[in-house]
Coordinates of C-alpha atoms in Angstrom, one line a residue:
X1 CA 39.1 -20.8 -33.5
X2 CA 38.0 -18.6 -36.4
X3 CA 35.7 -20.3 -39.0
X4 CA 37.9 -18.9 -41.8
X5 CA 40.7 -21.0 -40.5
X6 CA 40.2 -24.3 -42.4
X7 CA 43.7 -25.7 -42.2
X8 CA 44.5 -28.5 -39.7
X9 CA 46.1 -27.7 -36.4
X10 CA 48.7 -30.3 -37.2
X11 CA 50.2 -28.0 -39.8
X12 CA 51.9 -26.0 -37.1
X13 CA 55.8 -26.0 -37.2
X14 CA 57.2 -28.7 -35.1
X15 CA 60.2 -28.8 -32.9
X16 CA 63.2 -30.1 -34.7
X17 CA 64.8 -32.9 -32.7
X18 CA 68.6 -33.1 -32.4
X19 CA 69.1 -36.8 -33.2
X20 CA 72.8 -36.5 -32.4
X21 CA 72.3 -35.3 -28.9
X22 CA 75.2 -36.3 -26.7
X23 CA 74.3 -38.7 -23.9
X24 CA 76.2 -39.5 -20.7
X25 CA 75.3 -43.2 -21.2
X26 CA 77.0 -43.0 -24.6
X27 CA 80.4 -42.0 -23.2
X28 CA 80.4 -44.0 -19.9
X29 CA 81.2 -47.5 -21.3
X30 CA 84.0 -46.1 -23.4
X31 CA 85.6 -44.3 -20.5
X32 CA 85.3 -47.3 -18.2
X33 CA 86.7 -49.6 -20.9
X34 CA 89.7 -47.3 -21.5
X35 CA 90.3 -46.9 -17.8
X36 CA 90.2 -50.7 -17.4
X37 CA 92.7 -51.3 -20.2
X38 CA 95.0 -48.6 -18.8
X39 CA 95.1 -50.3 -15.4
X40 CA 96.1 -53.6 -17.0
X41 CA 93.3 -55.7 -15.6
X42 CA 89.9 -56.9 -16.9
X43 CA 86.9 -59.0 -16.3
X44 CA 87.3 -62.7 -15.9
X45 CA 87.3 -64.5 -19.3
X46 CA 87.0 -68.2 -20.1
X47 CA 89.4 -68.1 -23.0
X48 CA 93.0 -69.3 -22.8
X49 CA 94.2 -65.6 -22.8
X50 CA 94.1 -65.6 -19.0
X51 CA 96.7 -68.3 -18.9
X52 CA 99.3 -67.3 -21.4
X53 CA 100.7 -70.7 -21.8
X54 CA 99.2 -73.0 -19.3
X55 CA 100.3 -73.0 -15.7
X56 CA 103.1 -70.3 -16.1
X57 CA 102.6 -67.2 -14.0
X58 CA 101.9 -63.9 -15.8
X59 CA 104.3 -61.0 -15.6
X60 CA 102.7 -57.8 -14.3
X61 CA 103.7 -55.1 -16.8
X62 CA 102.3 -52.3 -14.6
X63 CA 105.0 -50.1 -13.1
X64 CA 103.9 -50.9 -9.5
X65 CA 107.3 -49.9 -8.1
X66 CA 107.3 -46.5 -9.8
X67 CA 106.5 -43.8 -7.2
X68 CA 104.5 -41.6 -9.6
X69 CA 102.3 -44.6 -10.7
X70 CA 101.8 -45.6 -7.0
X71 CA 100.7 -42.1 -6.1
X72 CA 98.3 -42.1 -9.0
X73 CA 96.8 -45.4 -7.8
X74 CA 96.6 -44.0 -4.2
X75 CA 94.6 -41.0 -5.5
X76 CA 92.3 -43.2 -7.5
X77 CA 91.7 -45.4 -4.4
X78 CA 91.1 -42.4 -2.2
X79 CA 88.6 -40.9 -4.7
X80 CA 86.7 -44.1 -5.0
X81 CA 86.4 -44.6 -1.2
X82 CA 85.4 -41.0 -0.6
X83 CA 82.8 -40.8 -3.4
X84 CA 81.1 -44.1 -2.5
X85 CA 80.6 -43.5 1.2
X86 CA 83.5 -45.5 2.9
X87 CA 82.9 -45.2 6.6
X88 CA 86.6 -45.5 7.7
X89 CA 89.1 -42.7 7.7
X90 CA 90.6 -42.0 4.3
X91 CA 93.8 -39.9 4.0
X92 CA 96.8 -39.8 1.7
X93 CA 99.2 -40.5 4.6
X94 CA 97.3 -43.6 5.6
X95 CA 97.1 -44.9 2.1
X96 CA 100.9 -44.7 1.8
X97 CA 101.4 -47.6 4.2
X98 CA 98.1 -48.9 5.6
X99 CA 97.8 -51.6 8.3
X100 CA 96.4 -55.1 7.6
X101 CA 93.2 -54.1 9.5
X102 CA 92.7 -51.0 7.3
X103 CA 93.4 -52.9 4.1
X104 CA 90.8 -55.6 5.1
X105 CA 88.2 -52.8 5.7
X106 CA 88.9 -51.3 2.2
X107 CA 88.8 -54.7 0.5
X108 CA 85.5 -55.6 2.2
X109 CA 84.0 -52.2 1.2
X110 CA 85.0 -52.5 -2.5
X111 CA 84.0 -56.1 -2.8
X112 CA 80.6 -55.3 -1.2
X113 CA 79.9 -53.1 -4.2
X114 CA 79.6 -56.3 -6.2
X115 CA 77.8 -58.3 -3.5
X116 CA 76.1 -56.1 -0.8
X117 CA 75.8 -59.2 1.5
X118 CA 79.5 -59.9 1.5
X119 CA 81.4 -60.0 4.8
X120 CA 85.0 -61.1 5.4
X121 CA 85.4 -64.1 7.8
X122 CA 86.9 -63.4 11.2
X123 CA 89.6 -66.1 10.7
X124 CA 92.1 -67.1 7.9
X125 CA 91.6 -63.8 6.0
X126 CA 95.2 -64.3 4.7
X127 CA 93.8 -67.2 2.7
X128 CA 90.4 -65.8 1.9
X129 CA 91.5 -62.6 0.2
X130 CA 93.9 -64.2 -2.3
X131 CA 91.3 -66.9 -3.0
X132 CA 88.6 -64.3 -3.7
X133 CA 90.9 -62.4 -6.1
X134 CA 91.8 -65.6 -7.9
X135 CA 88.1 -66.7 -8.2
X136 CA 87.3 -63.3 -9.7
X137 CA 90.0 -63.8 -12.4
X138 CA 92.8 -61.6 -11.1
X139 CA 95.7 -62.6 -13.4
X140 CA 98.5 -62.2 -10.9
X141 CA 99.3 -64.1 -7.7
X142 CA 98.9 -62.6 -4.2
X143 CA 100.8 -64.6 -1.6
X144 CA 99.4 -65.4 1.9
X145 CA 102.5 -63.9 3.5
X146 CA 101.8 -60.5 2.0
X147 CA 98.6 -60.3 4.0
X148 CA 100.6 -60.2 7.3
X149 CA 102.6 -57.1 6.2
X150 CA 100.4 -55.2 3.8
X151 CA 102.0 -51.8 4.4
X152 CA 105.6 -53.0 3.8
X153 CA 107.3 -51.1 1.0
X154 CA 107.8 -54.3 -1.1
X155 CA 104.3 -55.6 -0.5
X156 CA 101.9 -52.5 -0.6
X157 CA 102.4 -51.7 -4.4
X158 CA 101.4 -55.3 -5.3
X159 CA 98.3 -55.2 -3.0
X160 CA 97.4 -51.7 -4.2
X161 CA 97.5 -52.9 -7.8
X162 CA 95.0 -55.7 -6.8
X163 CA 92.7 -53.1 -5.2
X164 CA 92.8 -50.9 -8.3
X165 CA 92.0 -53.9 -10.5
X166 CA 89.0 -54.7 -8.2
X167 CA 87.8 -51.0 -8.4
X168 CA 88.0 -51.2 -12.3
X169 CA 86.0 -54.5 -12.1
X170 CA 83.3 -52.7 -9.9
X171 CA 83.1 -49.8 -12.4
X172 CA 82.6 -52.2 -15.3
X173 CA 80.0 -54.1 -13.4
X174 CA 78.1 -50.9 -12.7
X175 CA 78.4 -50.0 -16.4
X176 CA 77.0 -53.4 -17.5
X177 CA 74.2 -53.1 -15.1
X178 CA 73.2 -49.7 -16.5
X179 CA 73.4 -51.1 -20.0
X180 CA 71.1 -53.9 -19.2
X181 CA 68.6 -51.4 -17.7
X182 CA 68.8 -49.2 -20.8
X183 CA 68.6 -52.0 -23.4
X184 CA 65.9 -54.0 -21.6
X185 CA 62.5 -52.4 -22.3
X186 CA 61.9 -49.5 -24.7
X187 CA 58.5 -49.1 -26.3
X188 CA 58.4 -49.3 -30.1
X189 CA 55.0 -47.5 -30.5
X190 CA 56.6 -44.4 -32.0
X191 CA 56.3 -43.6 -35.8
X192 CA 59.8 -42.4 -36.8
X193 CA 60.6 -41.7 -40.4
X194 CA 64.1 -40.3 -41.3
X195 CA 64.6 -38.7 -37.9
X196 CA 61.1 -37.1 -37.8
X197 CA 58.2 -38.2 -35.6
X198 CA 54.6 -37.8 -36.6
X199 CA 52.7 -36.6 -33.6
X200 CA 49.5 -36.2 -35.5
X201 CA 48.6 -39.9 -35.8
X202 CA 47.3 -42.2 -33.1
X203 CA 44.2 -42.4 -30.9
X204 CA 45.4 -39.7 -28.5
X205 CA 45.6 -37.0 -31.1
X206 CA 42.3 -38.1 -32.7
X207 CA 40.5 -38.0 -29.4
X208 CA 41.9 -34.5 -28.6
X209 CA 41.0 -33.2 -32.0
X210 CA 37.4 -34.7 -31.8
X211 CA 36.9 -33.2 -28.4
X212 CA 38.1 -29.8 -29.6
X213 CA 35.8 -30.0 -32.7
X214 CA 32.7 -30.9 -30.7
X215 CA 33.3 -28.1 -28.2
X216 CA 34.0 -25.4 -30.8
X217 CA 31.1 -26.6 -33.0
X218 CA 28.7 -26.4 -30.1
X219 CA 29.7 -22.8 -29.4
X220 CA 29.5 -22.1 -33.1
X221 CA 25.9 -23.2 -33.1
X222 CA 25.3 -20.9 -30.2
X223 CA 26.6 -17.9 -32.3
X224 CA 30.3 -17.7 -31.4
X225 CA 32.8 -16.7 -34.1
X226 CA 36.1 -17.0 -32.3
X227 CA 37.4 -19.6 -29.9
X228 CA 40.6 -18.2 -28.3
X229 CA 40.2 -20.0 -25.0
X230 CA 39.5 -23.4 -26.7
X231 CA 42.5 -22.8 -29.0
X232 CA 44.8 -22.2 -26.1
X233 CA 43.6 -25.3 -24.2
X234 CA 44.0 -27.4 -27.3
X235 CA 47.4 -26.0 -28.1
X236 CA 48.5 -26.8 -24.5
X237 CA 47.3 -30.4 -24.8
X238 CA 49.0 -30.8 -28.1
X239 CA 52.3 -29.4 -26.8
X240 CA 52.2 -31.7 -23.8
X241 CA 51.5 -34.7 -25.9
X242 CA 54.2 -33.8 -28.5
X243 CA 56.7 -33.2 -25.7
X244 CA 56.2 -36.8 -24.4
X245 CA 56.5 -38.2 -27.9
X246 CA 59.7 -36.1 -28.6
X247 CA 61.2 -37.4 -25.4
X248 CA 60.5 -40.9 -26.4
X249 CA 62.1 -40.3 -29.8
X250 CA 65.2 -38.8 -28.1
X251 CA 65.4 -41.9 -25.9
X252 CA 65.1 -44.1 -29.0
X253 CA 67.8 -42.2 -30.8
X254 CA 70.1 -42.6 -27.7
X255 CA 69.3 -46.3 -27.7
X256 CA 70.4 -46.6 -31.3
X257 CA 73.6 -44.8 -30.5
X258 CA 74.3 -47.0 -27.5
X259 CA 73.6 -50.1 -29.5
X260 CA 75.9 -48.9 -32.3
X261 CA 78.6 -48.1 -29.7
X262 CA 78.1 -51.5 -28.0
X263 CA 78.5 -53.3 -31.4
X264 CA 81.7 -51.3 -32.2
X265 CA 83.0 -52.1 -28.7
X266 CA 82.2 -55.8 -29.2
X267 CA 83.9 -55.8 -32.6
X268 CA 87.0 -54.1 -31.0
X269 CA 87.0 -56.6 -28.2
X270 CA 86.8 -59.5 -30.6
X271 CA 89.7 -58.1 -32.7
X272 CA 91.8 -57.5 -29.5
X273 CA 91.0 -61.1 -28.3
X274 CA 92.0 -62.4 -31.7
X275 CA 95.3 -60.6 -31.5
X276 CA 95.8 -61.9 -27.9
X277 CA 95.1 -65.4 -29.0
X278 CA 97.7 -65.1 -31.8
X279 CA 100.2 -64.0 -29.3
X280 CA 99.2 -66.7 -26.9
X281 CA 99.7 -69.3 -29.6
X282 CA 103.1 -68.0 -30.3
X283 CA 103.9 -68.0 -26.6
X284 CA 102.6 -71.6 -26.2
X285 CA 104.8 -72.7 -29.2
X286 CA 107.8 -71.0 -27.6
X287 CA 106.9 -72.6 -24.3
X288 CA 106.8 -76.1 -26.0
X289 CA 110.1 -75.4 -27.7
X290 CA 111.6 -74.3 -24.3
X291 CA 110.2 -77.5 -22.7
X292 CA 111.7 -79.7 -25.3
X293 CA 115.1 -77.9 -24.9
X294 CA 114.9 -78.4 -21.2
X295 CA 114.2 -82.1 -21.7
X296 CA 117.1 -82.4 -24.1
X297 CA 119.3 -80.7 -21.5
X298 CA 118.2 -83.1 -18.8
X299 CA 118.9 -86.0 -21.1
X300 CA 122.4 -84.7 -21.9
X301 CA 123.0 -84.2 -18.2
X302 CA 122.0 -87.9 -17.5
X303 CA 124.3 -89.0 -20.3
X304 CA 127.1 -86.8 -18.8
X305 CA 126.7 -88.4 -15.4
X306 CA 126.7 -92.0 -16.8
X307 CA 129.5 -91.8 -19.3
X308 CA 133.1 -90.9 -19.3
X309 CA 134.1 -88.1 -21.6
X310 CA 137.4 -86.8 -22.8
X311 CA 138.3 -83.2 -22.3
X312 CA 137.3 -82.6 -26.0
X313 CA 133.9 -84.1 -25.3
X314 CA 133.4 -82.0 -22.2
X315 CA 134.4 -78.9 -24.1
X316 CA 132.0 -79.7 -27.0
X317 CA 129.2 -80.4 -24.5
X318 CA 129.8 -77.2 -22.7
X319 CA 129.8 -75.3 -26.0
X320 CA 126.5 -76.9 -27.0
X321 CA 125.1 -76.1 -23.5
X322 CA 126.0 -72.4 -23.9
X323 CA 124.4 -72.3 -27.3
X324 CA 121.3 -73.9 -25.9
X325 CA 121.2 -71.3 -23.1
X326 CA 121.6 -68.5 -25.6
X327 CA 118.8 -69.9 -27.6
X328 CA 116.6 -70.1 -24.5
X329 CA 117.5 -66.5 -23.6
X330 CA 116.7 -65.2 -27.1
X331 CA 113.4 -67.1 -27.2
X332 CA 112.4 -65.7 -23.8
X333 CA 113.4 -62.2 -24.9
X334 CA 111.4 -62.6 -28.1
X335 CA 108.4 -63.7 -26.1
X336 CA 108.7 -60.7 -23.8
X337 CA 109.1 -58.4 -26.8
X338 CA 106.0 -59.9 -28.4
X339 CA 103.9 -59.4 -25.2
X340 CA 105.2 -55.8 -24.9
X341 CA 104.5 -55.1 -28.6
X342 CA 100.9 -56.4 -28.2
X343 CA 100.4 -54.3 -25.2
X344 CA 101.8 -51.2 -27.0
X345 CA 99.6 -51.8 -30.0
X346 CA 96.5 -52.0 -27.8
X347 CA 97.4 -48.8 -26.1
X348 CA 98.2 -47.1 -29.5
X349 CA 94.8 -48.2 -30.9
X350 CA 92.9 -46.9 -27.9
X351 CA 94.9 -43.6 -27.9
X352 CA 94.3 -43.1 -31.6
X353 CA 90.6 -43.6 -31.2
X354 CA 90.5 -41.2 -28.2
X355 CA 92.3 -38.6 -30.3
X356 CA 89.9 -39.1 -33.2
X357 CA 86.9 -38.8 -30.9
X358 CA 88.4 -35.7 -29.3
X359 CA 88.9 -34.0 -32.6
X360 CA 85.4 -35.0 -33.7
X361 CA 84.0 -33.5 -30.5
X362 CA 86.0 -30.3 -31.1
X363 CA 84.7 -30.1 -34.6
X364 CA 81.1 -30.5 -33.5
X365 CA 81.6 -27.9 -30.7
X366 CA 83.0 -25.4 -33.2
X367 CA 80.2 -26.1 -35.7
X368 CA 77.6 -25.6 -33.0
X369 CA 79.3 -22.3 -32.0
X370 CA 79.2 -21.2 -35.7
X371 CA 75.5 -22.3 -35.8
X372 CA 76.1 -25.0 -38.5
X373 CA 74.7 -27.9 -36.5
X374 CA 71.9 -29.2 -36.7
X375 CA 70.7 -28.8 -40.2
X376 CA 68.0 -26.4 -39.0
X377 CA 70.6 -24.0 -37.5
X378 CA 70.9 -20.4 -38.6
X379 CA 74.0 -20.8 -40.8
X380 CA 73.5 -24.4 -41.9
X381 CA 71.1 -23.5 -44.8
X382 CA 69.5 -26.9 -44.6
X383 CA 72.9 -28.8 -45.0
X384 CA 74.0 -31.5 -42.6
X385 CA 77.5 -30.6 -41.4
X386 CA 77.7 -33.2 -38.7
X387 CA 80.1 -36.1 -38.9
X388 CA 78.7 -39.2 -37.2
X389 CA 81.1 -41.3 -35.2
X390 CA 81.4 -44.9 -36.3
X391 CA 84.5 -47.0 -35.3
X392 CA 84.0 -49.4 -38.2
X393 CA 84.1 -46.9 -41.1
X394 CA 87.0 -47.0 -43.4
X395 CA 89.3 -44.3 -44.8
X396 CA 87.2 -43.9 -47.9
X397 CA 84.1 -43.0 -45.9
X398 CA 86.1 -40.4 -43.9
X399 CA 87.4 -38.9 -47.1
X400 CA 83.8 -38.7 -48.4
X401 CA 82.7 -37.0 -45.2
X402 CA 85.6 -34.6 -45.5
X403 CA 84.8 -33.8 -49.2
X404 CA 81.2 -33.1 -48.5
X405 CA 81.8 -30.9 -45.5
X406 CA 84.7 -29.0 -47.3
X407 CA 82.5 -28.2 -50.3
X408 CA 79.7 -26.9 -48.1
X409 CA 82.2 -24.9 -46.0
X410 CA 83.7 -23.3 -49.1
X411 CA 80.3 -22.1 -50.2
X412 CA 79.7 -20.8 -46.7
X413 CA 83.0 -19.1 -46.7
X414 CA 82.2 -17.4 -50.1
X415 CA 78.9 -16.1 -48.7
X416 CA 80.7 -14.8 -45.6
X417 CA 83.4 -13.1 -47.6
X418 CA 80.7 -11.4 -49.8
X419 CA 79.0 -10.2 -46.7
X420 CA 82.3 -9.1 -45.3
X421 CA 83.0 -7.1 -48.5
X422 CA 79.6 -5.2 -48.1
X423 CA 80.4 -4.5 -44.5
X424 CA 83.8 -3.3 -45.5
X425 CA 82.3 -0.7 -47.9
X426 CA 79.9 0.4 -45.2
X427 CA 82.9 0.7 -42.8
X428 CA 84.8 2.9 -45.3
X429 CA 81.8 5.3 -45.6
X430 CA 81.6 5.4 -41.8
X431 CA 85.3 6.0 -41.6
X432 CA 85.1 9.0 -44.0
X433 CA 82.3 10.5 -41.8
X434 CA 84.5 9.9 -38.7
X435 CA 87.5 11.5 -40.4
X436 CA 85.4 14.7 -41.1
X437 CA 84.2 14.8 -37.6
X438 CA 87.8 14.3 -36.4
X439 CA 88.9 17.3 -38.5
X440 CA 86.3 19.5 -36.8
X441 CA 87.4 18.1 -33.5
X442 CA 91.0 19.0 -34.3
X443 CA 90.1 22.6 -35.0
X444 CA 88.2 22.9 -31.8
X445 CA 91.1 21.2 -30.0
X446 CA 93.6 23.8 -31.3
X447 CA 91.3 26.6 -30.0
X448 CA 91.1 24.8 -26.7
X449 CA 94.8 24.5 -26.5
X450 CA 95.3 28.2 -27.1
X451 CA 92.9 29.0 -24.3
X452 CA 94.6 26.6 -22.0
X453 CA 98.0 28.2 -22.9
X454 CA 96.6 31.6 -21.9
X455 CA 95.3 30.2 -18.7
X456 CA 98.6 28.5 -18.0
X457 CA 100.5 31.9 -18.4
X458 CA 98.1 33.6 -16.1
X459 CA 98.5 30.8 -13.6
X460 CA 102.3 31.2 -13.8
X461 CA 102.1 35.0 -13.2
X462 CA 99.9 34.5 -10.2
X463 CA 102.2 31.8 -8.9
X464 CA 105.3 34.1 -9.3
X465 CA 103.5 36.9 -7.4
X466 CA 102.5 34.5 -4.7
X467 CA 106.1 33.2 -4.4
X468 CA 107.4 36.8 -4.1
X469 CA 104.9 37.6 -1.4
X470 CA 105.9 34.4 0.4
X471 CA 109.7 35.3 0.1
X472 CA 108.9 38.8 1.6
X473 CA 106.9 37.2 4.4
X474 CA 109.7 34.8 5.1
X475 CA 112.3 37.6 5.2
X476 CA 110.2 39.6 7.6
X477 CA 109.7 36.6 9.7
X478 CA 113.5 36.0 9.8
X479 CA 114.1 39.6 10.8
X480 CA 111.4 39.4 13.5
X481 CA 112.9 36.2 14.8
X482 CA 116.4 37.8 14.9
X483 CA 115.1 40.8 16.9
X484 CA 113.3 38.5 19.2
X485 CA 116.5 36.5 19.8
X486 CA 118.4 39.7 20.4
X487 CA 115.8 40.9 22.9
X488 CA 115.9 37.5 24.7
X489 CA 119.7 37.7 24.8
X490 CA 119.7 41.2 26.3
X491 CA 117.0 40.2 28.7
X492 CA 119.2 37.2 29.7
X493 CA 122.2 39.5 30.2
X494 CA 120.2 41.9 32.3
X495 CA 119.0 39.0 34.5
X496 CA 122.5 37.7 34.8
X497 CA 123.9 41.2 35.8
X498 CA 121.1 41.7 38.3
X499 CA 121.6 38.3 39.8
X500 CA 125.4 39.0 40.1
X501 CA 124.8 42.4 41.8
X502 CA 122.3 40.8 44.2
X503 CA 124.8 38.1 45.1
X504 CA 127.5 40.8 45.6
X505 CA 125.1 42.8 47.8
X506 CA 124.3 39.7 49.9
X507 CA 128.0 39.0 50.3
X508 CA 128.6 42.6 51.3
X509 CA 125.8 42.5 53.8
X510 CA 127.1 39.2 55.2
X511 CA 130.5 40.8 55.5
X512 CA 129.0 43.9 57.1
X513 CA 127.3 41.8 59.7
X514 CA 130.5 39.9 60.4
X515 CA 132.3 43.2 60.7
X516 CA 129.6 44.6 63.0
X517 CA 129.7 41.5 65.2
X518 CA 133.5 41.8 65.4
X519 CA 133.2 45.5 66.2
X520 CA 130.8 44.8 69.1
X521 CA 133.2 42.2 70.5
X522 CA 136.0 44.6 70.2
X523 CA 134.0 47.3 71.9
X524 CA 133.7 45.1 74.9
X525 CA 137.4 44.8 75.1
X526 CA 138.1 48.4 74.1
X527 CA 139.6 49.1 77.5
X528 CA 142.3 46.6 77.0
X529 CA 142.7 46.9 73.2
X530 CA 142.4 50.6 72.2
X531 CA 144.8 50.3 69.3
X532 CA 142.8 47.4 68.0
X533 CA 139.5 49.3 68.3
X534 CA 140.9 52.2 66.3
X535 CA 141.9 49.8 63.5
X536 CA 138.5 48.1 63.5
X537 CA 136.8 51.5 63.3
X538 CA 138.8 52.4 60.2
X539 CA 138.0 49.1 58.6
X540 CA 134.3 49.6 59.4
X541 CA 134.4 53.0 57.6
X542 CA 136.0 51.3 54.6
X543 CA 133.2 48.7 54.5
X544 CA 130.5 51.2 54.6
X545 CA 132.0 53.1 51.8
X546 CA 132.3 49.9 49.8
X547 CA 128.7 49.1 50.4
X548 CA 127.6 52.5 49.1
X549 CA 129.7 52.1 46.0
X550 CA 128.2 48.7 45.3
X551 CA 124.6 50.0 45.6
X552 CA 125.4 52.9 43.3
X553 CA 126.9 50.5 40.6
X554 CA 124.0 48.1 40.9
X555 CA 121.4 51.0 40.5
X556 CA 123.3 52.3 37.4
X557 CA 123.5 48.9 35.7
X558 CA 119.8 48.2 36.3
X559 CA 118.8 51.6 34.8
X560 CA 120.9 50.9 31.7
X561 CA 119.4 47.4 31.2
X562 CA 115.9 48.8 31.6
X563 CA 116.5 51.5 29.0
X564 CA 117.9 48.9 26.6
X565 CA 115.0 46.6 27.1
X566 CA 112.5 49.4 26.6
X567 CA 114.3 50.4 23.3
X568 CA 114.1 46.8 22.0
X569 CA 110.4 46.5 22.9
X570 CA 109.7 49.7 21.0
X571 CA 111.6 48.5 18.0
X572 CA 109.7 45.1 18.1
X573 CA 106.3 46.9 18.3
X574 CA 107.2 49.1 15.3
X575 CA 108.4 46.1 13.2
X576 CA 105.2 44.1 14.0
X577 CA 103.0 47.1 13.1
X578 CA 104.9 47.4 9.8
X579 CA 104.5 43.7 9.1
X580 CA 100.7 43.9 9.8
X581 CA 100.3 47.0 7.5
X582 CA 102.0 45.0 4.6

């Protein structure tokens, strides 16, 4: 460290901590709560809301016989079993209609997430499963007979609804366990003031600074003027210490957020329970009125049995009975409408809060993208554009948030527009330069087009010459082919004439041999047939003369064919020589 450097090392710029960092723990309880409300089940409660009017059975408002809802529950069950290490086989086909044995395996696995020592008994499981669900606070009845035919079409949706409720209970149990761990033991030894943490106070920093001072002063006494190595070691220790403290501060900020979220959830839960209690009171009052009407009906029936009535009395009693039944029906309908209205209101409130949180998340995401969050961001200019979520704030606070953010955004938009105007002027000057360059390019392009046109004309002339040469070559090839065909035809005719003459010669020779044989035979009998011998001699002379005529005709035809063939060969050679010279 240089002696001229008299300022404290603590004056270095510190890392700005994002106090609104999103935490997974922040979102998990909300998600589990919403999922729990959507499934229509909850944790066991000691209030009278679980009864809804004493011993009367609750009506399950979940659409358990709707195919789409059942498929959604099947997917949820399959995902839970697969993600948490269920050892049995899990398939969509099996979960459409499981056997009682497969159901008991799934129930035992899910229940063991709450109590890892739990094991189903080997006997009377049809009684044990409904009892466990009832003890846990499941608000709807599961009959013993349904355990014998779990996969039946009329039974499985009800049992599937109970499993989904049990899964939601497990998830809420996990969430509460994580909350107890997070809220249990956080150290409060950090000095936090308006989102900033002072890392320069405390014994650790003092000890590091004292060690650094002693080491550098000792080297200073030995004649050293710079202390780069000691500075680097000290900076490293400071960074490491500040990182630990910053992590503690971030955890503390997350803790505050979680505590705020938990308070808002408890307030929401209290308001929902208050509404539920109001509806329960109305339901109980309607139940009492219904009970009194039933008692009155029983009394009137007793009176009707013990007394004699005229037809007019019977008609009047029947009319009153019908009026009472209509009153009971209307009260029951009003009760159902009140329950449905309460359920719809709860769903609407949850959806509205989810939409608000979604829009707030989108705003923060866009603000971070535009570098407006946090206040130390590039475009924030020291302003805080973040809107902090609080479920208990009123409309006036939201309007105030909106006004503050809108004013700052208008200023930011003005600055951006001014910057955009300057960039537009620069763009215009650049466009003028580009236009001049484009003009020069256009002139060069025209010259290039003229050259290309000349080249194209030359290419066309060459192409025409080549086509003419090709046509001449094709014409010569056709003439050569015609002459070749004529030569082959003549050669074929010569061969045919030669073959014919040979056949005639052979026939004449055969005839000559026959005549000669006959002549020999006739010579043997010349003494007895002189007249016949003279006739045979004359015929023999005729045959010899015919043979000479055939030989002379064949020799003449062969000579003519040979001369014609030689003429064709000479013509072909002359044509080929002419084609090669071209």
